[in-house]
């Protein structure tokens, strides 16, 4: 019996691209999320026991990673023999709690690959930067810090390569774009490509926090975003990594390539 590839977060930025690429290549896929073909919910353990897969694209929960510790042994017991984990770049700096998912995968008995991407290009048109940009201005406390934004299409390409090929087992891929940009430069590229009047404004961390809490965001999420922005402001995110060319044998897509696909509609 042919086994499927299980994709968690199948409706998300990377998950839906992974599903599409796998299906286009003829691989049987179990697309799983709270709203996908296969229901999966990190908050409901009755949805975890999915049968029929031998490979897994693991997108962990956004807040509390501890469920991954319980999930990995259960899914391995049901036949999964290869796990590709979507992690995050520089997570070591945020303490042991952020390494729970990586540790669970690395301590499992199966082949594993870990993807550590930088900030997604698609945060600007599919994520939480979209609404401020549509209003004409993105205001963040990042100073002149630079970020090597990564295209979600590249993350999906690496994930599919790791899910379908054995040479990626045991690899940790740090995934970035080909060069680092300030947020002002990134917004400028989007403005030029889209023909819209888009501006970037620097604000203090206190101003950002107050605005987000006032908009209804949970204070814990706002605090975490502030910590992420602080690493950018200090220049810690600036280095470009070789994960995409090492995994795929080609350069990562440029931010201009991404901007050409954006439709703010």
C-alpha positions as MATLAB code, in Angstrom:
seq = 'XXXXXXXXXXXXXXXXXXXXXXXXXXXXXXXXXXXXXXXXXXXXXXXXXXXXXXXXXXXXXXXXXXXXXXXXXXXXXXXXXXXXXXXXXXXXXXXXXXXXXXXXXXXXXXXXXXXXXXXXXXXXXXXXXXXXXXXXXXXXXXXXXXXXXXXXXXXXXXXXXXXXXXXXXXXXXXXXXXXXXXXXXXXXXXXXXXXXXXXXXXXXXXXXXXXXXXXXXXXXXXXXXXXXXXXXXXXXXXXXXXXXXXXXXXXXXXXXXXXXXXXXX';
ca = [
       0.000    0.000    0.000;
       1.358    3.405   -1.002;
       1.943    5.663    1.958;
       1.057    9.351    1.925;
       2.909   12.463    3.011;
       1.175   14.177    5.914;
       1.307   17.982    5.812;
       0.325   19.869    8.955;
      -0.638   23.503    8.632;
      -1.851   22.625    5.149;
      -3.693   25.913    4.677;
      -0.827   28.114    5.920;
       1.836   30.090    4.065;
       4.241   27.191    3.612;
       1.894   24.250    4.130;
      -0.412   24.997    1.223;
       2.581   25.463   -1.063;
       4.052   22.157    0.091;
       0.732   20.414   -0.593;
       0.511   21.911   -4.077;
       4.073   20.979   -5.015;
       3.698   17.424   -3.765;
       0.411   16.880   -5.580;
       1.765   18.388   -8.791;
       4.619   15.864   -8.583;
       2.165   12.991   -8.143;
       2.714   12.267   -4.450;
      -0.276   11.189   -2.325;
      -0.870   13.844    0.326;
      -2.838   14.053    3.555;
      -3.498   17.786    3.934;
      -4.201   18.449    7.597;
      -5.344   21.503    9.529;
      -8.418   22.692   11.373;
     -10.030   23.463    7.980;
      -8.292   21.105    5.525;
      -9.266   17.677    4.111;
      -7.925   15.967    7.246;
      -8.878   17.682   10.484;
      -5.938   18.366   12.778;
      -5.923   20.651   15.781;
      -3.039   20.979   18.240;
      -5.596   21.771   20.953;
      -7.573   18.557   20.322;
      -5.497   15.410   20.811;
      -8.297   13.256   19.409;
      -7.286   14.580   15.952;
      -3.624   13.561   16.255;
      -3.831    9.856   15.425;
      -3.665   10.068   11.640;
      -2.952    6.823    9.812;
      -1.462    6.130    6.395;
       1.561    8.450    6.244;
       5.257    7.636    6.210;
       6.539   11.225    5.939;
       5.491   14.355    7.818;
       5.811   18.106    7.305;
       5.535   19.320   10.885;
       4.363   22.887   11.477;
       4.291   23.303   15.279;
       1.804   25.410   17.246;
       2.664   29.095   17.374;
       2.562   29.657   21.111;
       3.124   26.582   23.297;
       5.451   23.997   21.708;
       5.041   21.334   24.391;
       2.349   19.373   22.467;
       5.022   18.429   19.914;
       6.720   16.305   22.592;
       3.622   14.127   22.842;
       2.696   14.200   19.170;
       5.981   13.012   17.643;
       6.062    9.576   19.367;
       2.399    9.030   18.530;
       2.771    9.772   14.835;
       5.979    7.711   14.633;
       4.080    4.786   16.199;
       1.636    5.086   13.292;
       4.296    4.609   10.646;
       5.947    7.961    9.987;
       9.621    7.438    9.178;
      10.656   10.910    8.004;
       9.920   14.286    9.605;
      10.637   17.739    8.175;
      10.172   20.379   10.872;
       9.449   24.056   10.243;
      11.397   25.791   12.997;
      12.766   29.337   13.137;
      16.028   31.150   12.638;
      17.929   32.126   15.763;
      15.529   30.395   18.127;
      18.324   29.495   20.535;
      18.379   33.129   21.657;
      14.829   32.837   23.009;
      15.494   30.074   25.510;
      14.998   26.366   25.921;
      11.230   26.578   25.519;
      11.704   27.451   21.856;
      13.831   24.367   21.223;
      11.201   21.866   22.362;
      10.014   20.961   18.870;
      13.532   20.586   17.468;
      14.554   18.413   20.395;
      11.488   16.174   20.011;
      12.242   15.589   16.342;
      15.977   15.057   16.781;
      15.420   12.590   19.626;
      12.927   10.540   17.616;
      13.891    7.271   15.924;
      13.242    8.517   12.369;
      15.038   10.541    9.694;
      14.633   14.254   10.323;
      15.361   17.576    8.651;
      14.988   20.973   10.322;
      14.182   24.169    8.430;
      15.087   27.450   10.119;
      13.747   30.259    7.940;
      14.194   33.995    8.311;
      11.179   36.332    8.192;
       8.893   35.397    5.295;
       8.540   37.697    2.283;
       4.849   36.807    2.400;
       4.398   38.531    5.766;
       4.015   41.691    3.684;
       1.024   40.527    1.630;
      -0.356   37.454    3.417;
       0.583   38.170    7.017;
       0.247   40.849    9.640;
       2.053   43.548    7.624;
      -0.642   43.505    4.929;
      -3.318   45.650    6.603;
      -0.922   48.450    7.645;
       0.518   48.508    4.129;
      -2.952   48.679    2.586;
      -3.533   51.687    4.835;
      -0.350   53.174    3.372;
       2.141   52.886    6.232;
       4.027   50.148    8.053;
       5.371   51.317   11.427;
       7.829   49.066   13.271;
      10.570   49.419   15.932;
      13.406   47.930   13.862;
      15.677   50.921   13.238;
      18.130   50.350   10.404;
      18.347   46.637   11.118;
      18.489   44.402    8.077;
      16.673   41.114    7.439;
      17.386   38.545    4.672;
      13.689   37.892    3.983;
      12.930   34.421    2.559;
      10.279   33.553   -0.004;
       7.776   30.968    1.265;
       8.088   29.294   -2.137;
      11.745   28.553   -1.372;
      10.836   27.141    2.036;
       8.273   24.884    0.362;
      10.784   23.782   -2.270;
      13.287   22.782    0.419;
      10.576   21.047    2.443;
       9.464   18.989   -0.557;
      13.044   18.052   -1.388;
      13.560   16.870    2.188;
      10.234   15.011    2.303;
      10.959   13.107   -0.906;
      14.740   12.614   -0.849;
      17.003   10.830    1.616;
      20.106   13.034    1.302;
      18.581   15.725    3.526;
      18.302   13.475    6.584;
      20.049   14.940    9.621;
      20.401   18.382    8.047;
      19.555   21.735    9.636;
      18.947   24.297    6.902;
      19.202   27.977    7.791;
      17.006   29.540    5.103;
      17.377   33.170    4.016;
      17.015   35.222    0.891;
      20.088   36.190   -1.149;
      20.615   39.583    0.535;
      19.574   41.545    3.590;
      17.261   44.550    3.396;
      16.020   47.157    5.813;
      12.262   47.220    6.199;
      12.279   50.622    4.500;
      14.056   49.115    1.485;
      11.631   46.192    1.358;
       8.604   48.497    1.483;
      10.200   50.653   -1.205;
      10.585   47.649   -3.501;
       6.938   46.715   -2.942;
       5.836   50.299   -3.594;
       7.723   50.414   -6.886;
       6.476   47.010   -8.009;
       2.838   47.591   -7.041;
       2.587   51.240   -8.011;
       1.102   52.012   -4.600;
       2.074   54.739   -2.176;
       3.583   52.572    0.565;
       5.712   54.016    3.344;
       7.763   52.695    6.226;
       7.966   54.598    9.523;
      10.227   53.918   12.477;
       8.545   53.941   15.891;
       9.777   53.201   19.387;
       9.124   49.836   20.968;
       6.823   51.521   23.480;
       4.791   53.135   20.695;
       4.540   49.834   18.848;
       3.492   47.923   21.964;
       0.815   50.471   22.841;
      -0.606   50.451   19.313;
      -0.781   46.640   19.132;
      -2.323   46.201   22.570;
      -4.804   48.945   21.705;
      -5.705   47.035   18.527;
      -6.573   43.991   20.632;
      -3.478   41.820   20.291;
      -2.577   39.697   23.304;
       0.186   41.315   25.411;
       2.254   38.085   25.335;
       2.254   38.100   21.511;
       3.148   41.777   21.444;
       6.037   41.124   23.850;
       7.314   38.285   21.642;
       7.153   40.465   18.528;
       9.105   43.124   20.374;
      11.829   40.591   21.154;
      12.000   39.547   17.495;
      12.198   43.138   16.311;
      14.935   43.805   18.844;
      17.154   41.123   17.292;
      16.699   42.819   13.914;
      17.409   46.260   15.330;
      20.658   44.986   16.885;
      21.788   43.549   13.532;
      21.702   39.931   14.676;
      19.497   38.801   11.783;
      21.538   40.420    9.002;
      23.817   37.526    7.897;
      22.782   35.658    4.754;
      22.862   31.865    5.009;
      23.421   29.159    2.387;
      20.536   26.827    3.238;
      18.592   27.254    0.000;
      21.520   26.725   -2.395;
      22.850   23.892   -0.228;
      19.510   22.098   -0.296;
      18.394   22.914   -3.839;
      21.542   23.694   -5.830;
      20.217   27.105   -6.868;
      20.105   30.617   -5.370;
      17.241   31.751   -3.191;
      14.648   33.958   -4.863;
      15.218   37.694   -4.520;
      12.806   40.050   -2.797;
      12.189   41.641   -6.200;
      11.078   38.228   -7.528;
       8.612   38.018   -4.680;
       7.417   41.616   -5.078;
       6.547   40.946   -8.725;
       3.979   38.356   -7.555;
       2.232   40.611   -5.037;
      -1.282   41.833   -5.712;
      -2.596   44.071   -2.948;
      -5.909   44.142   -4.803;
];
